[in-house]
Every structure is written in C-alpha cells, then in structure tokens.
C-alpha cells in the first residue's frame, strides 16, 4: 500500500546507485536464479540512475512473466516508485 511505497521511497533517497543496483540484482537472483543472469549483467554495468532505471523496468517485466504481477509489483515498489510521491 501507500505506507509501504513511502517507506521504500524514504530508503531509496538514502541509497546510492550501487546499493540500489546490488539489491535489485539480489532480488532478481533470489526470485529467478540463473534465468536472471542476462538482466543482472546489464544491471551491474549501469553506473547512473538514468542507466539503471530502464533496466529496472525491464527486470520488473521479466519478473511479471516468470512470477506474475504480485512479485513484479513488489519489485517495482522497492526499486522503481517515483521518489517525489
């Protein structure tokens, strides 16, 4: 819900691109195992939020196809929710 999203937004403001990238890769590996390797490699190469964000969108879409909307929504709330909301 909204409280969860606000919590993640608060956390995201305090973390670097490196930490966000690492946590996203960990989430993907936990949920998808070896199937996450391709997107994980791309995420690891991202150095800025501008590079990272579209890859996170792709990762959420991949999660949706593997595990359904709920898992993808959880990922999006953690790693993609807009910081201004």
mmCIF file of N, CA and C in Angstrom:
data_model
loop_
_atom_site.group_PDB
_atom_site.id
_atom_site.type_symbol
_atom_site.label_atom_id
_atom_site.label_comp_id
_atom_site.label_asym_id
_atom_site.label_seq_id
_atom_site.Cartn_x
_atom_site.Cartn_y
_atom_site.Cartn_z
ATOM 1 N N UNK A 1 0.813 -1.191 0.000
ATOM 2 C CA UNK A 1 0.000 0.000 0.000
ATOM 3 C C UNK A 1 0.856 1.254 0.000
ATOM 4 N N UNK A 2 0.224 2.348 0.264
ATOM 5 C CA UNK A 2 0.904 3.635 0.233
ATOM 6 C C UNK A 2 2.007 3.725 1.274
ATOM 7 N N UNK A 3 1.749 3.224 2.468
ATOM 8 C CA UNK A 3 2.767 3.278 3.523
ATOM 9 C C UNK A 3 4.023 2.518 3.102
ATOM 10 N N UNK A 4 3.836 1.351 2.490
ATOM 11 C CA UNK A 4 4.967 0.554 2.023
ATOM 12 C C UNK A 4 5.747 1.320 0.961
ATOM 13 N N UNK A 5 5.029 1.960 0.041
ATOM 14 C CA UNK A 5 5.691 2.716 -1.016
ATOM 15 C C UNK A 5 6.464 3.889 -0.423
ATOM 16 N N UNK A 6 5.872 4.580 0.545
ATOM 17 C CA UNK A 6 6.558 5.701 1.175
ATOM 18 C C UNK A 6 7.822 5.236 1.896
ATOM 19 N N UNK A 7 7.734 4.074 2.531
ATOM 20 C CA UNK A 7 8.898 3.505 3.213
ATOM 21 C C UNK A 7 10.015 3.245 2.215
ATOM 22 N N UNK A 8 9.687 2.607 1.097
ATOM 23 C CA UNK A 8 10.706 2.324 0.090
ATOM 24 C C UNK A 8 11.259 3.614 -0.515
ATOM 25 N N UNK A 9 10.387 4.616 -0.741
ATOM 26 C CA UNK A 9 10.860 5.908 -1.266
ATOM 27 C C UNK A 9 11.858 6.533 -0.308
ATOM 28 N N UNK A 10 11.569 6.461 0.986
ATOM 29 C CA UNK A 10 12.463 7.009 2.007
ATOM 30 C C UNK A 10 13.816 6.299 1.946
ATOM 31 N N UNK A 11 13.786 4.968 1.856
ATOM 32 C CA UNK A 11 15.036 4.211 1.768
ATOM 33 C C UNK A 11 15.814 4.580 0.512
ATOM 34 N N UNK A 12 15.114 4.682 -0.605
ATOM 35 C CA UNK A 12 15.767 4.925 -1.886
ATOM 36 C C UNK A 12 16.501 6.263 -1.884
ATOM 37 N N UNK A 13 15.956 7.260 -1.209
ATOM 38 C CA UNK A 13 16.600 8.564 -1.169
ATOM 39 C C UNK A 13 17.934 8.506 -0.435
ATOM 40 N N UNK A 14 18.116 7.498 0.390
ATOM 41 C CA UNK A 14 19.320 7.403 1.202
ATOM 42 C C UNK A 14 20.353 6.430 0.637
ATOM 43 N N UNK A 15 20.043 5.793 -0.472
ATOM 44 C CA UNK A 15 20.982 4.810 -1.010
ATOM 45 C C UNK A 15 21.571 5.279 -2.330
ATOM 46 N N UNK A 16 22.737 4.790 -2.605
ATOM 47 C CA UNK A 16 23.431 5.110 -3.839
ATOM 48 C C UNK A 16 22.943 4.218 -4.977
ATOM 49 N N UNK A 17 23.330 4.572 -6.175
ATOM 50 C CA UNK A 17 23.042 3.728 -7.339
ATOM 51 C C UNK A 17 23.621 2.333 -7.107
ATOM 52 N N UNK A 18 24.817 2.278 -6.520
ATOM 53 C CA UNK A 18 25.473 0.991 -6.307
ATOM 54 C C UNK A 18 24.653 0.087 -5.385
ATOM 55 N N UNK A 19 24.145 0.663 -4.311
ATOM 56 C CA UNK A 19 23.364 -0.130 -3.364
ATOM 57 C C UNK A 19 22.044 -0.568 -3.991
ATOM 58 N N UNK A 20 21.379 0.339 -4.692
ATOM 59 C CA UNK A 20 20.116 0.006 -5.356
ATOM 60 C C UNK A 20 20.335 -1.096 -6.381
ATOM 61 N N UNK A 21 21.394 -0.955 -7.162
ATOM 62 C CA UNK A 21 21.724 -1.961 -8.183
ATOM 63 C C UNK A 21 21.992 -3.320 -7.529
ATOM 64 N N UNK A 22 22.799 -3.330 -6.484
ATOM 65 C CA UNK A 22 23.121 -4.579 -5.791
ATOM 66 C C UNK A 22 21.864 -5.250 -5.241
ATOM 67 N N UNK A 23 21.011 -4.470 -4.608
ATOM 68 C CA UNK A 23 19.804 -5.041 -4.014
ATOM 69 C C UNK A 23 18.842 -5.551 -5.083
ATOM 70 N N UNK A 24 18.753 -4.848 -6.206
ATOM 71 C CA UNK A 24 17.886 -5.294 -7.302
ATOM 72 C C UNK A 24 18.399 -6.613 -7.881
ATOM 73 N N UNK A 25 19.709 -6.702 -8.074
ATOM 74 C CA UNK A 25 20.295 -7.950 -8.596
ATOM 75 C C UNK A 25 20.052 -9.098 -7.621
ATOM 76 N N UNK A 26 20.203 -8.832 -6.341
ATOM 77 C CA UNK A 26 19.960 -9.871 -5.332
ATOM 78 C C UNK A 26 18.502 -10.346 -5.375
ATOM 79 N N UNK A 27 17.578 -9.403 -5.477
ATOM 80 C CA UNK A 27 16.154 -9.735 -5.560
ATOM 81 C C UNK A 27 15.899 -10.623 -6.773
ATOM 82 N N UNK A 28 16.432 -10.218 -7.923
ATOM 83 C CA UNK A 28 16.225 -10.990 -9.156
ATOM 84 C C UNK A 28 16.830 -12.385 -9.047
ATOM 85 N N UNK A 29 18.039 -12.476 -8.525
ATOM 86 C CA UNK A 29 18.672 -13.790 -8.378
ATOM 87 C C UNK A 29 17.892 -14.679 -7.423
ATOM 88 N N UNK A 30 17.376 -14.093 -6.344
ATOM 89 C CA UNK A 30 16.581 -14.869 -5.391
ATOM 90 C C UNK A 30 15.313 -15.406 -6.026
ATOM 91 N N UNK A 31 14.680 -14.596 -6.862
ATOM 92 C CA UNK A 31 13.390 -14.984 -7.450
ATOM 93 C C UNK A 31 13.535 -15.834 -8.703
ATOM 94 N N UNK A 32 14.598 -15.611 -9.478
ATOM 95 C CA UNK A 32 14.687 -16.231 -10.799
ATOM 96 C C UNK A 32 15.884 -17.142 -10.994
ATOM 97 N N UNK A 33 16.844 -17.099 -10.091
ATOM 98 C CA UNK A 33 18.019 -17.950 -10.241
ATOM 99 C C UNK A 33 18.770 -17.638 -11.521
ATOM 100 N N UNK A 34 19.248 -18.676 -12.213
ATOM 101 C CA UNK A 34 20.059 -18.482 -13.418
ATOM 102 C C UNK A 34 19.326 -17.723 -14.525
ATOM 103 N N UNK A 35 17.996 -17.739 -14.512
ATOM 104 C CA UNK A 35 17.237 -17.026 -15.538
ATOM 105 C C UNK A 35 17.426 -15.515 -15.452
ATOM 106 N N UNK A 36 17.905 -15.026 -14.315
ATOM 107 C CA UNK A 36 18.118 -13.582 -14.134
ATOM 108 C C UNK A 36 19.485 -13.131 -14.625
ATOM 109 N N UNK A 37 20.327 -14.059 -15.075
ATOM 110 C CA UNK A 37 21.709 -13.712 -15.383
ATOM 111 C C UNK A 37 21.830 -12.596 -16.417
ATOM 112 N N UNK A 38 21.062 -12.661 -17.490
ATOM 113 C CA UNK A 38 21.169 -11.654 -18.548
ATOM 114 C C UNK A 38 20.878 -10.251 -18.055
ATOM 115 N N UNK A 39 19.754 -10.070 -17.374
ATOM 116 C CA UNK A 39 19.386 -8.743 -16.875
ATOM 117 C C UNK A 39 20.314 -8.331 -15.737
ATOM 118 N N UNK A 40 20.773 -9.292 -14.939
ATOM 119 C CA UNK A 40 21.677 -8.966 -13.832
ATOM 120 C C UNK A 40 22.988 -8.395 -14.356
ATOM 121 N N UNK A 41 23.507 -8.968 -15.426
ATOM 122 C CA UNK A 41 24.755 -8.467 -16.028
ATOM 123 C C UNK A 41 24.557 -7.035 -16.515
ATOM 124 N N UNK A 42 23.420 -6.770 -17.165
ATOM 125 C CA UNK A 42 23.141 -5.410 -17.631
ATOM 126 C C UNK A 42 23.018 -4.444 -16.459
ATOM 127 N N UNK A 43 22.341 -4.862 -15.406
ATOM 128 C CA UNK A 43 22.202 -4.006 -14.223
ATOM 129 C C UNK A 43 23.565 -3.683 -13.621
ATOM 130 N N UNK A 44 24.430 -4.684 -13.557
ATOM 131 C CA UNK A 44 25.757 -4.475 -12.971
ATOM 132 C C UNK A 44 26.576 -3.434 -13.737
ATOM 133 N N UNK A 45 26.296 -3.287 -15.026
ATOM 134 C CA UNK A 45 27.036 -2.323 -15.850
ATOM 135 C C UNK A 45 26.533 -0.894 -15.675
ATOM 136 N N UNK A 46 25.334 -0.729 -15.149
ATOM 137 C CA UNK A 46 24.747 0.609 -15.009
ATOM 138 C C UNK A 46 25.506 1.406 -13.951
ATOM 139 N N UNK A 47 25.867 2.637 -14.309
ATOM 140 C CA UNK A 47 26.645 3.475 -13.393
ATOM 141 C C UNK A 47 25.842 4.657 -12.854
ATOM 142 N N UNK A 48 24.751 4.992 -13.536
ATOM 143 C CA UNK A 48 23.939 6.135 -13.111
ATOM 144 C C UNK A 48 22.482 5.704 -12.983
ATOM 145 N N UNK A 49 21.689 6.514 -12.294
ATOM 146 C CA UNK A 49 20.266 6.207 -12.168
ATOM 147 C C UNK A 49 19.592 6.236 -13.540
ATOM 148 N N UNK A 50 20.057 7.123 -14.420
ATOM 149 C CA UNK A 50 19.490 7.199 -15.769
ATOM 150 C C UNK A 50 19.720 5.903 -16.545
ATOM 151 N N UNK A 51 20.849 5.261 -16.341
ATOM 152 C CA UNK A 51 21.135 3.972 -16.980
ATOM 153 C C UNK A 51 20.383 2.844 -16.280
ATOM 154 N N UNK A 52 20.278 2.951 -14.972
ATOM 155 C CA UNK A 52 19.699 1.874 -14.173
ATOM 156 C C UNK A 52 18.188 1.766 -14.329
ATOM 157 N N UNK A 53 17.502 2.902 -14.365
ATOM 158 C CA UNK A 53 16.039 2.890 -14.325
ATOM 159 C C UNK A 53 15.388 2.071 -15.447
ATOM 160 N N UNK A 54 15.767 2.268 -16.724
ATOM 161 C CA UNK A 54 15.108 1.445 -17.761
ATOM 162 C C UNK A 54 15.388 -0.051 -17.605
ATOM 163 N N UNK A 55 16.547 -0.378 -17.063
ATOM 164 C CA UNK A 55 16.854 -1.790 -16.815
ATOM 165 C C UNK A 55 15.993 -2.351 -15.695
ATOM 166 N N UNK A 56 15.708 -1.523 -14.705
ATOM 167 C CA UNK A 56 14.818 -1.953 -13.628
ATOM 168 C C UNK A 56 13.408 -2.182 -14.156
ATOM 169 N N UNK A 57 12.971 -1.354 -15.099
ATOM 170 C CA UNK A 57 11.665 -1.558 -15.735
ATOM 171 C C UNK A 57 11.649 -2.902 -16.465
ATOM 172 N N UNK A 58 12.704 -3.178 -17.223
ATOM 173 C CA UNK A 58 12.806 -4.461 -17.929
ATOM 174 C C UNK A 58 12.802 -5.634 -16.955
ATOM 175 N N UNK A 59 13.506 -5.466 -15.837
ATOM 176 C CA UNK A 59 13.560 -6.525 -14.833
ATOM 177 C C UNK A 59 12.175 -6.784 -14.245
ATOM 178 N N UNK A 60 11.420 -5.718 -13.990
ATOM 179 C CA UNK A 60 10.061 -5.883 -13.458
ATOM 180 C C UNK A 60 9.182 -6.632 -14.454
ATOM 181 N N UNK A 61 9.327 -6.319 -15.737
ATOM 182 C CA UNK A 61 8.558 -7.008 -16.771
ATOM 183 C C UNK A 61 8.934 -8.486 -16.842
ATOM 184 N N UNK A 62 10.208 -8.766 -16.707
ATOM 185 C CA UNK A 62 10.683 -10.144 -16.715
ATOM 186 C C UNK A 62 10.128 -10.911 -15.507
ATOM 187 N N UNK A 63 10.161 -10.278 -14.355
ATOM 188 C CA UNK A 63 9.591 -10.896 -13.154
ATOM 189 C C UNK A 63 8.114 -11.187 -13.340
ATOM 190 N N UNK A 64 7.390 -10.268 -13.959
ATOM 191 C CA UNK A 64 5.958 -10.464 -14.185
ATOM 192 C C UNK A 64 5.717 -11.699 -15.033
ATOM 193 N N UNK A 65 6.554 -11.897 -16.052
ATOM 194 C CA UNK A 65 6.357 -13.054 -16.925
ATOM 195 C C UNK A 65 6.721 -14.366 -16.231
ATOM 196 N N UNK A 66 7.655 -14.308 -15.293
ATOM 197 C CA UNK A 66 8.075 -15.511 -14.576
ATOM 198 C C UNK A 66 7.196 -15.819 -13.372
ATOM 199 N N UNK A 67 6.838 -14.785 -12.630
ATOM 200 C CA UNK A 67 6.207 -14.991 -11.326
ATOM 201 C C UNK A 67 4.877 -14.285 -11.143
ATOM 202 N N UNK A 68 4.426 -13.526 -12.125
ATOM 203 C CA UNK A 68 3.150 -12.852 -12.015
ATOM 204 C C UNK A 68 3.261 -11.431 -11.495
ATOM 205 N N UNK A 69 2.116 -10.773 -11.496
ATOM 206 C CA UNK A 69 2.060 -9.342 -11.198
ATOM 207 C C UNK A 69 2.456 -9.006 -9.773
ATOM 208 N N UNK A 70 2.145 -9.860 -8.809
ATOM 209 C CA UNK A 70 2.436 -9.519 -7.413
ATOM 210 C C UNK A 70 3.933 -9.376 -7.152
ATOM 211 N N UNK A 71 4.714 -10.307 -7.661
ATOM 212 C CA UNK A 71 6.165 -10.246 -7.476
ATOM 213 C C UNK A 71 6.729 -9.031 -8.216
ATOM 214 N N UNK A 72 6.232 -8.800 -9.422
ATOM 215 C CA UNK A 72 6.694 -7.645 -10.195
ATOM 216 C C UNK A 72 6.334 -6.339 -9.494
ATOM 217 N N UNK A 73 5.147 -6.290 -8.900
ATOM 218 C CA UNK A 73 4.728 -5.075 -8.187
ATOM 219 C C UNK A 73 5.610 -4.829 -6.968
ATOM 220 N N UNK A 74 5.941 -5.883 -6.249
ATOM 221 C CA UNK A 74 6.824 -5.740 -5.090
ATOM 222 C C UNK A 74 8.185 -5.194 -5.525
ATOM 223 N N UNK A 75 8.713 -5.734 -6.609
ATOM 224 C CA UNK A 75 9.982 -5.248 -7.148
ATOM 225 C C UNK A 75 9.874 -3.769 -7.530
ATOM 226 N N UNK A 76 8.795 -3.424 -8.240
ATOM 227 C CA UNK A 76 8.608 -2.038 -8.682
ATOM 228 C C UNK A 76 8.488 -1.084 -7.494
ATOM 229 N N UNK A 77 7.780 -1.493 -6.463
ATOM 230 C CA UNK A 77 7.656 -0.646 -5.272
ATOM 231 C C UNK A 77 9.012 -0.416 -4.623
ATOM 232 N N UNK A 78 9.821 -1.446 -4.601
ATOM 233 C CA UNK A 78 11.137 -1.337 -3.951
ATOM 234 C C UNK A 78 12.136 -0.539 -4.763
ATOM 235 N N UNK A 79 12.090 -0.710 -6.089
ATOM 236 C CA UNK A 79 13.175 -0.190 -6.895
ATOM 237 C C UNK A 79 12.779 0.850 -7.943
ATOM 238 N N UNK A 80 11.473 1.041 -8.178
ATOM 239 C CA UNK A 80 11.046 1.926 -9.261
ATOM 240 C C UNK A 80 10.089 3.031 -8.874
ATOM 241 N N UNK A 81 9.486 2.989 -7.713
ATOM 242 C CA UNK A 81 8.496 4.003 -7.354
ATOM 243 C C UNK A 81 9.137 5.387 -7.430
ATOM 244 N N UNK A 82 8.421 6.325 -7.977
ATOM 245 C CA UNK A 82 8.963 7.676 -8.123
ATOM 246 C C UNK A 82 9.245 8.292 -6.775
ATOM 247 N N UNK A 83 10.381 8.932 -6.658
ATOM 248 C CA UNK A 83 10.815 9.483 -5.372
ATOM 249 C C UNK A 83 9.984 10.666 -4.929
ATOM 250 N N UNK A 84 9.335 11.335 -5.845
ATOM 251 C CA UNK A 84 8.578 12.522 -5.487
ATOM 252 C C UNK A 84 7.196 12.247 -4.929
ATOM 253 N N UNK A 85 6.780 10.988 -4.908
ATOM 254 C CA UNK A 85 5.415 10.677 -4.472
ATOM 255 C C UNK A 85 5.382 10.105 -3.073
#
